[in-house]
PDB file of C-alpha atoms in Angstrom:
ATOM      1  CA  GLU A   1       0.000   0.000   0.000  1.00  0.00           C
ATOM      2  CA  PRO A   2       1.383   3.448  -0.902  1.00  0.00           C
ATOM      3  CA  GLU A   3       2.868   5.387   1.982  1.00  0.00           C
ATOM      4  CA  VAL A   4       3.803   8.903   2.896  1.00  0.00           C
ATOM      5  CA  THR A   5       7.430   8.842   4.025  1.00  0.00           C
ATOM      6  CA  GLN A   6       8.902  11.332   6.466  1.00  0.00           C
ATOM      7  CA  THR A   7      12.513  11.894   7.420  1.00  0.00           C
ATOM      8  CA  PRO A   8      14.095  12.125   9.861  1.00  0.00           C
ATOM      9  CA  SER A   9      11.980  10.258  12.395  1.00  0.00           C
ATOM     10  CA  HIS A  10      13.633  12.181  15.218  1.00  0.00           C
ATOM     11  CA  GLN A  11      15.439  15.504  15.204  1.00  0.00           C
ATOM     12  CA  VAL A  12      17.043  17.268  18.124  1.00  0.00           C
ATOM     13  CA  THR A  13      18.124  20.825  17.510  1.00  0.00           C
ATOM     14  CA  GLN A  14      19.335  23.760  19.522  1.00  0.00           C
ATOM     15  CA  MET A  15      17.122  26.767  19.987  1.00  0.00           C
ATOM     16  CA  GLY A  16      17.693  29.280  17.224  1.00  0.00           C
ATOM     17  CA  GLN A  17      18.802  26.730  14.657  1.00  0.00           C
ATOM     18  CA  GLU A  18      17.016  26.030  11.390  1.00  0.00           C
ATOM     19  CA  VAL A  19      15.529  22.613  10.647  1.00  0.00           C
ATOM     20  CA  ILE A  20      14.137  21.083   7.491  1.00  0.00           C
ATOM     21  CA  LEU A  21      11.609  18.294   7.782  1.00  0.00           C
ATOM     22  CA  ARG A  22      11.214  16.163   4.690  1.00  0.00           C
ATOM     23  CA  CYS A  23       8.249  14.309   3.272  1.00  0.00           C
ATOM     24  CA  VAL A  24       7.701  12.183   0.200  1.00  0.00           C
ATOM     25  CA  PRO A  25       3.944  12.152  -0.471  1.00  0.00           C
ATOM     26  CA  ILE A  26       2.180   9.415  -2.410  1.00  0.00           C
ATOM     27  CA  SER A  27       3.214   9.850  -6.019  1.00  0.00           C
ATOM     28  CA  ASN A  28      -0.149  10.569  -7.653  1.00  0.00           C
ATOM     29  CA  HIS A  29      -1.455  12.776  -4.854  1.00  0.00           C
ATOM     30  CA  LEU A  30      -1.994  16.440  -5.555  1.00  0.00           C
ATOM     31  CA  TYR A  31      -2.752  17.979  -2.160  1.00  0.00           C
ATOM     32  CA  PHE A  32      -0.175  18.195   0.590  1.00  0.00           C
ATOM     33  CA  TYR A  33      -0.379  19.211   4.213  1.00  0.00           C
ATOM     34  CA  TRP A  34       1.643  19.713   7.366  1.00  0.00           C
ATOM     35  CA  TYR A  35       0.105  19.216  10.785  1.00  0.00           C
ATOM     36  CA  ARG A  36       1.732  19.164  14.184  1.00  0.00           C
ATOM     37  CA  GLN A  37       0.893  17.554  17.502  1.00  0.00           C
ATOM     38  CA  ILE A  38       2.376  18.909  20.702  1.00  0.00           C
ATOM     39  CA  LEU A  39       2.522  16.215  23.378  1.00  0.00           C
ATOM     40  CA  GLY A  40      -0.854  15.862  25.063  1.00  0.00           C
ATOM     41  CA  GLN A  41      -2.552  18.384  22.799  1.00  0.00           C
ATOM     42  CA  LYS A  42      -4.742  18.233  19.726  1.00  0.00           C
ATOM     43  CA  VAL A  43      -3.408  17.802  16.231  1.00  0.00           C
ATOM     44  CA  GLU A  44      -3.112  21.279  14.693  1.00  0.00           C
ATOM     45  CA  PHE A  45      -3.267  22.315  11.064  1.00  0.00           C
ATOM     46  CA  LEU A  46      -0.246  24.224   9.796  1.00  0.00           C
ATOM     47  CA  VAL A  47      -0.506  24.563   6.034  1.00  0.00           C
ATOM     48  CA  SER A  48      -2.042  23.136   2.877  1.00  0.00           C
ATOM     49  CA  PHE A  49      -0.309  23.150  -0.501  1.00  0.00           C
ATOM     50  CA  TYR A  50      -1.731  22.607  -3.951  1.00  0.00           C
ATOM     51  CA  ASN A  51      -0.560  23.393  -7.457  1.00  0.00           C
ATOM     52  CA  ASN A  52       2.815  24.550  -6.162  1.00  0.00           C
ATOM     53  CA  GLU A  53       1.459  27.139  -3.811  1.00  0.00           C
ATOM     54  CA  ILE A  54       0.078  27.505  -0.327  1.00  0.00           C
ATOM     55  CA  SER A  55      -3.719  27.249  -0.415  1.00  0.00           C
ATOM     56  CA  GLU A  56      -4.267  27.880   3.279  1.00  0.00           C
ATOM     57  CA  LYS A  57      -2.186  28.417   6.390  1.00  0.00           C
ATOM     58  CA  SER A  58      -2.977  28.717  10.067  1.00  0.00           C
ATOM     59  CA  GLU A  59      -2.005  31.492  12.437  1.00  0.00           C
ATOM     60  CA  ILE A  60       0.742  29.180  13.707  1.00  0.00           C
ATOM     61  CA  PHE A  61       2.364  29.228  10.264  1.00  0.00           C
ATOM     62  CA  ASP A  62       4.076  32.589  10.544  1.00  0.00           C
ATOM     63  CA  ASP A  63       7.224  33.895   8.873  1.00  0.00           C
ATOM     64  CA  GLN A  64       9.269  31.363  10.821  1.00  0.00           C
ATOM     65  CA  PHE A  65       7.830  28.594   8.662  1.00  0.00           C
ATOM     66  CA  SER A  66       8.026  27.874   4.959  1.00  0.00           C
ATOM     67  CA  VAL A  67       7.177  24.978   2.658  1.00  0.00           C
ATOM     68  CA  GLU A  68       8.605  23.872  -0.638  1.00  0.00           C
ATOM     69  CA  ARG A  69       8.094  21.200  -3.229  1.00  0.00           C
ATOM     70  CA  PRO A  70      11.481  21.535  -4.873  1.00  0.00           C
ATOM     71  CA  ASP A  71      11.582  18.596  -7.241  1.00  0.00           C
ATOM     72  CA  GLY A  72       8.098  17.180  -7.780  1.00  0.00           C
ATOM     73  CA  SER A  73       8.494  14.430  -5.195  1.00  0.00           C
ATOM     74  CA  ASN A  74       9.711  15.946  -1.936  1.00  0.00           C
ATOM     75  CA  PHE A  75       7.639  18.283   0.204  1.00  0.00           C
ATOM     76  CA  THR A  76       9.589  20.097   2.888  1.00  0.00           C
ATOM     77  CA  LEU A  77       8.791  22.156   5.956  1.00  0.00           C
ATOM     78  CA  LYS A  78      11.487  24.584   7.031  1.00  0.00           C
ATOM     79  CA  ILE A  79      11.449  26.092  10.500  1.00  0.00           C
ATOM     80  CA  ARG A  80      13.826  29.006  10.905  1.00  0.00           C
ATOM     81  CA  SER A  81      15.211  30.011  14.278  1.00  0.00           C
ATOM     82  CA  THR A  82      13.520  27.240  16.242  1.00  0.00           C
ATOM     83  CA  LYS A  83      11.983  27.925  19.637  1.00  0.00           C
ATOM     84  CA  LEU A  84      11.405  25.585  22.562  1.00  0.00           C
ATOM     85  CA  GLU A  85       7.668  25.651  21.871  1.00  0.00           C
ATOM     86  CA  ASP A  86       8.244  24.258  18.384  1.00  0.00           C
ATOM     87  CA  SER A  87       8.941  20.876  19.979  1.00  0.00           C
ATOM     88  CA  ALA A  88       6.235  18.558  18.645  1.00  0.00           C
ATOM     89  CA  MET A  89       5.465  15.715  16.283  1.00  0.00           C
ATOM     90  CA  TYR A  90       5.190  17.071  12.751  1.00  0.00           C
ATOM     91  CA  PHE A  91       3.035  15.090  10.357  1.00  0.00           C
ATOM     92  CA  CYS A  92       2.978  15.346   6.604  1.00  0.00           C
ATOM     93  CA  ALA A  93      -0.175  14.207   4.794  1.00  0.00           C
ATOM     94  CA  SER A  94      -1.331  13.960   1.222  1.00  0.00           C
ATOM     95  CA  ARG A  95      -4.421  13.097  -0.748  1.00  0.00           C
ATOM     96  CA  MET A  96      -5.289  12.698  -4.387  1.00  0.00           C
ATOM     97  CA  THR A  97      -8.323  14.940  -4.529  1.00  0.00           C
ATOM     98  CA  GLY A  98      -9.822  17.783  -2.574  1.00  0.00           C
ATOM     99  CA  GLY A  99     -13.347  17.499  -1.296  1.00  0.00           C
ATOM    100  CA  SER A 100     -14.260  15.628   1.840  1.00  0.00           C
ATOM    101  CA  TYR A 101     -11.888  12.707   1.587  1.00  0.00           C
ATOM    102  CA  GLY A 102      -9.409  11.724   4.249  1.00  0.00           C
ATOM    103  CA  TYR A 103      -5.662  11.973   4.225  1.00  0.00           C
ATOM    104  CA  THR A 104      -2.797   9.547   4.241  1.00  0.00           C
ATOM    105  CA  PHE A 105      -0.407  10.594   6.978  1.00  0.00           C
ATOM    106  CA  GLY A 106       3.265   9.887   7.357  1.00  0.00           C
ATOM    107  CA  SER A 107       4.691   8.495  10.592  1.00  0.00           C
ATOM    108  CA  GLY A 108       5.874  11.906  11.650  1.00  0.00           C
ATOM    109  CA  THR A 109       9.072  13.627  12.701  1.00  0.00           C
ATOM    110  CA  ARG A 110       9.561  14.140  16.399  1.00  0.00           C
ATOM    111  CA  LEU A 111      11.266  17.523  16.753  1.00  0.00           C
ATOM    112  CA  THR A 112      12.875  18.372  20.064  1.00  0.00           C
ATOM    113  CA  VAL A 113      14.248  21.868  20.522  1.00  0.00           C
ATOM    114  CA  VAL A 114      16.701  22.191  23.431  1.00  0.00           C
TER     115      VAL A 114
ATOM    116  CA  THR B   1     -13.724  28.661  16.993  1.00  0.00           C
ATOM    117  CA  GLN B   2     -14.996  25.247  16.029  1.00  0.00           C
ATOM    118  CA  LEU B   3     -14.329  22.513  18.551  1.00  0.00           C
ATOM    119  CA  LEU B   4     -14.612  18.754  18.490  1.00  0.00           C
ATOM    120  CA  GLU B   5     -15.082  17.230  21.912  1.00  0.00           C
ATOM    121  CA  GLN B   6     -14.382  13.542  22.334  1.00  0.00           C
ATOM    122  CA  SER B   7     -15.568  11.382  25.192  1.00  0.00           C
ATOM    123  CA  PRO B   8     -14.531   9.534  27.147  1.00  0.00           C
ATOM    124  CA  GLN B   9     -10.931  10.689  27.153  1.00  0.00           C
ATOM    125  CA  PHE B  10      -9.717   7.335  28.507  1.00  0.00           C
ATOM    126  CA  LEU B  11     -11.336   3.914  28.383  1.00  0.00           C
ATOM    127  CA  SER B  12      -9.995   0.633  29.713  1.00  0.00           C
ATOM    128  CA  ILE B  13     -12.036  -2.508  29.073  1.00  0.00           C
ATOM    129  CA  GLN B  14     -11.701  -6.270  28.955  1.00  0.00           C
ATOM    130  CA  GLU B  15     -11.391  -8.238  25.756  1.00  0.00           C
ATOM    131  CA  GLY B  16     -14.816  -9.142  24.380  1.00  0.00           C
ATOM    132  CA  GLU B  17     -16.651  -6.097  25.720  1.00  0.00           C
ATOM    133  CA  ASN B  18     -18.481  -3.591  23.544  1.00  0.00           C
ATOM    134  CA  LEU B  19     -17.815   0.121  23.686  1.00  0.00           C
ATOM    135  CA  THR B  20     -18.920   3.408  22.166  1.00  0.00           C
ATOM    136  CA  VAL B  21     -16.925   6.615  21.934  1.00  0.00           C
ATOM    137  CA  TYR B  22     -18.324   9.972  20.962  1.00  0.00           C
ATOM    138  CA  CYS B  23     -17.307  13.036  19.017  1.00  0.00           C
ATOM    139  CA  ASN B  24     -19.477  16.121  19.507  1.00  0.00           C
ATOM    140  CA  SER B  25     -19.580  19.691  18.332  1.00  0.00           C
ATOM    141  CA  SER B  26     -21.923  22.642  18.099  1.00  0.00           C
ATOM    142  CA  SER B  27     -20.745  23.234  14.528  1.00  0.00           C
ATOM    143  CA  VAL B  28     -21.937  21.654  11.302  1.00  0.00           C
ATOM    144  CA  PHE B  29     -19.325  19.825   9.265  1.00  0.00           C
ATOM    145  CA  SER B  30     -19.226  18.835   5.621  1.00  0.00           C
ATOM    146  CA  SER B  31     -17.647  15.516   6.573  1.00  0.00           C
ATOM    147  CA  LEU B  32     -16.097  13.796   9.542  1.00  0.00           C
ATOM    148  CA  GLN B  33     -13.303  11.299   9.741  1.00  0.00           C
ATOM    149  CA  TRP B  34     -12.137   8.807  12.321  1.00  0.00           C
ATOM    150  CA  TYR B  35      -8.471   7.987  12.662  1.00  0.00           C
ATOM    151  CA  ARG B  36      -6.565   5.573  14.849  1.00  0.00           C
ATOM    152  CA  GLN B  37      -3.136   6.538  16.103  1.00  0.00           C
ATOM    153  CA  GLU B  38      -0.557   4.356  17.820  1.00  0.00           C
ATOM    154  CA  PRO B  39       2.333   5.767  19.868  1.00  0.00           C
ATOM    155  CA  GLY B  40       5.033   7.290  17.684  1.00  0.00           C
ATOM    156  CA  GLU B  41       2.995   6.897  14.526  1.00  0.00           C
ATOM    157  CA  GLY B  42       0.838   9.118  12.388  1.00  0.00           C
ATOM    158  CA  PRO B  43      -2.972   8.904  12.387  1.00  0.00           C
ATOM    159  CA  VAL B  44      -4.385   6.196  10.121  1.00  0.00           C
ATOM    160  CA  LEU B  45      -7.691   6.908   8.450  1.00  0.00           C
ATOM    161  CA  LEU B  46     -10.463   4.483   9.377  1.00  0.00           C
ATOM    162  CA  VAL B  47     -13.501   6.044   7.746  1.00  0.00           C
ATOM    163  CA  THR B  48     -15.010   9.207   6.301  1.00  0.00           C
ATOM    164  CA  VAL B  49     -18.709   9.957   6.835  1.00  0.00           C
ATOM    165  CA  VAL B  50     -20.371  12.604   4.722  1.00  0.00           C
ATOM    166  CA  THR B  51     -24.150  12.309   4.844  1.00  0.00           C
ATOM    167  CA  GLY B  52     -26.207  13.128   7.934  1.00  0.00           C
ATOM    168  CA  GLY B  53     -27.426   9.888   9.505  1.00  0.00           C
ATOM    169  CA  GLU B  54     -24.883   7.818   7.608  1.00  0.00           C
ATOM    170  CA  VAL B  55     -23.750   4.540   9.144  1.00  0.00           C
ATOM    171  CA  LYS B  56     -20.596   2.788   8.003  1.00  0.00           C
ATOM    172  CA  LYS B  57     -19.249  -0.544   9.156  1.00  0.00           C
ATOM    173  CA  LEU B  58     -15.653  -1.682   9.123  1.00  0.00           C
ATOM    174  CA  LYS B  59     -15.565  -5.243  10.473  1.00  0.00           C
ATOM    175  CA  ARG B  60     -16.339  -4.865  14.199  1.00  0.00           C
ATOM    176  CA  LEU B  61     -16.352  -1.054  14.044  1.00  0.00           C
ATOM    177  CA  THR B  62     -19.560   0.874  13.356  1.00  0.00           C
ATOM    178  CA  PHE B  63     -19.411   4.595  12.646  1.00  0.00           C
ATOM    179  CA  GLN B  64     -22.404   6.904  12.666  1.00  0.00           C
ATOM    180  CA  PHE B  65     -22.689  10.539  11.588  1.00  0.00           C
ATOM    181  CA  GLY B  66     -25.403  12.530  13.326  1.00  0.00           C
ATOM    182  CA  ASP B  67     -28.436  13.669  11.365  1.00  0.00           C
ATOM    183  CA  ALA B  68     -27.420  17.304  11.747  1.00  0.00           C
ATOM    184  CA  ARG B  69     -23.768  16.549  10.863  1.00  0.00           C
ATOM    185  CA  LYS B  70     -22.569  17.902  14.218  1.00  0.00           C
ATOM    186  CA  ASP B  71     -21.590  14.694  15.968  1.00  0.00           C
ATOM    187  CA  SER B  72     -20.466  11.136  15.424  1.00  0.00           C
ATOM    188  CA  SER B  73     -19.987   7.904  17.295  1.00  0.00           C
ATOM    189  CA  LEU B  74     -17.741   4.888  16.971  1.00  0.00           C
ATOM    190  CA  HIS B  75     -18.961   1.571  18.330  1.00  0.00           C
ATOM    191  CA  ILE B  76     -16.657  -1.414  18.670  1.00  0.00           C
ATOM    192  CA  THR B  77     -18.158  -4.856  19.146  1.00  0.00           C
ATOM    193  CA  ALA B  78     -16.258  -7.566  20.996  1.00  0.00           C
ATOM    194  CA  ALA B  79     -13.137  -5.474  21.472  1.00  0.00           C
ATOM    195  CA  GLN B  80      -9.762  -7.152  21.059  1.00  0.00           C
ATOM    196  CA  PRO B  81      -6.316  -6.164  22.394  1.00  0.00           C
ATOM    197  CA  GLY B  82      -5.372  -5.172  18.856  1.00  0.00           C
ATOM    198  CA  ASP B  83      -7.994  -2.407  19.039  1.00  0.00           C
ATOM    199  CA  THR B  84      -5.883  -0.621  21.641  1.00  0.00           C
ATOM    200  CA  GLY B  85      -4.905   2.865  20.513  1.00  0.00           C
ATOM    201  CA  LEU B  86      -5.904   6.510  20.325  1.00  0.00           C
ATOM    202  CA  TYR B  87      -9.097   7.127  18.348  1.00  0.00           C
ATOM    203  CA  LEU B  88      -9.287  10.605  16.881  1.00  0.00           C
ATOM    204  CA  CYS B  89     -12.153  12.318  15.149  1.00  0.00           C
ATOM    205  CA  ALA B  90     -11.471  15.122  12.701  1.00  0.00           C
ATOM    206  CA  ALA B  91     -13.710  17.184  10.501  1.00  0.00           C
ATOM    207  CA  PHE B  92     -13.758  19.673   7.701  1.00  0.00           C
ATOM    208  CA  ASN B  93     -15.673  22.884   8.202  1.00  0.00           C
ATOM    209  CA  ALA B  94     -18.654  23.305   5.966  1.00  0.00           C
ATOM    210  CA  GLY B  95     -17.255  25.213   3.005  1.00  0.00           C
ATOM    211  CA  ASN B  96     -13.562  24.614   3.750  1.00  0.00           C
ATOM    212  CA  ASN B  97     -12.026  21.289   2.823  1.00  0.00           C
ATOM    213  CA  ARG B  98      -8.476  22.497   3.154  1.00  0.00           C
ATOM    214  CA  LYS B  99      -7.884  21.917   6.851  1.00  0.00           C
ATOM    215  CA  LEU B 100      -9.044  19.416   9.418  1.00  0.00           C
ATOM    216  CA  ILE B 101     -10.163  20.296  12.922  1.00  0.00           C
ATOM    217  CA  TRP B 102      -9.304  17.597  15.448  1.00  0.00           C
ATOM    218  CA  GLY B 103     -10.600  16.230  18.701  1.00  0.00           C
ATOM    219  CA  LEU B 104      -8.241  15.340  21.525  1.00  0.00           C
ATOM    220  CA  GLY B 105      -8.976  11.653  21.138  1.00  0.00           C
ATOM    221  CA  THR B 106     -10.143   8.684  23.174  1.00  0.00           C
ATOM    222  CA  SER B 107      -7.336   6.507  24.453  1.00  0.00           C
ATOM    223  CA  LEU B 108      -8.601   2.920  24.435  1.00  0.00           C
ATOM    224  CA  ALA B 109      -6.920   0.045  26.245  1.00  0.00           C
ATOM    225  CA  VAL B 110      -8.308  -3.454  25.704  1.00  0.00           C
ATOM    226  CA  ASN B 111      -6.956  -5.867  28.261  1.00  0.00           C
ATOM    227  CA  PRO B 112      -6.611  -9.579  27.488  1.00  0.00           C
TER     228      PRO B 112
END
């Protein structure tokens, strides 16, 4: 069964450093997303991406964050100048169509900012 | 702010028992999804319900979407230890299918 692949599975970084979280969505999917889950809290929407541009972003997704689909297969989330409160599980998801259908999620990257 | 409230938050039962978990909101949603998440993994989609009153079955799991599309339930018959996990409901706002709103989840433990 097709999978969404995320790397790395764990990342520890020092406060103020930049991190890039990588995702390889399912190959024929057209819609891409990043969500995050802080320990013990709800999953939160960060950004949706379609047709090589951001279609929606949350208030969390400020200038510290950016997304890219550099080569038609990878989908990256860059966090500049990380803060302690950025520590969370970051999930990439994709789906083939819009509408009401569910996502396929990756296994996540656990980011720890120290 | 649209909220999804899940109950109970924690549930521990014996193998073979039946259970129902709930996902409630005051908002109307265009669709609602149930996911199961295991520790250290991403959510895995179980089902999407779209029509008010819709009932979907997935083996021993029965999902129902409320008539007014504001709430949903998940019923598990004859629970097994393999059903252990975090059950999350998530929904799209009516008119916005670009982002999911999530509940906090029901953590289910099925003891042998």
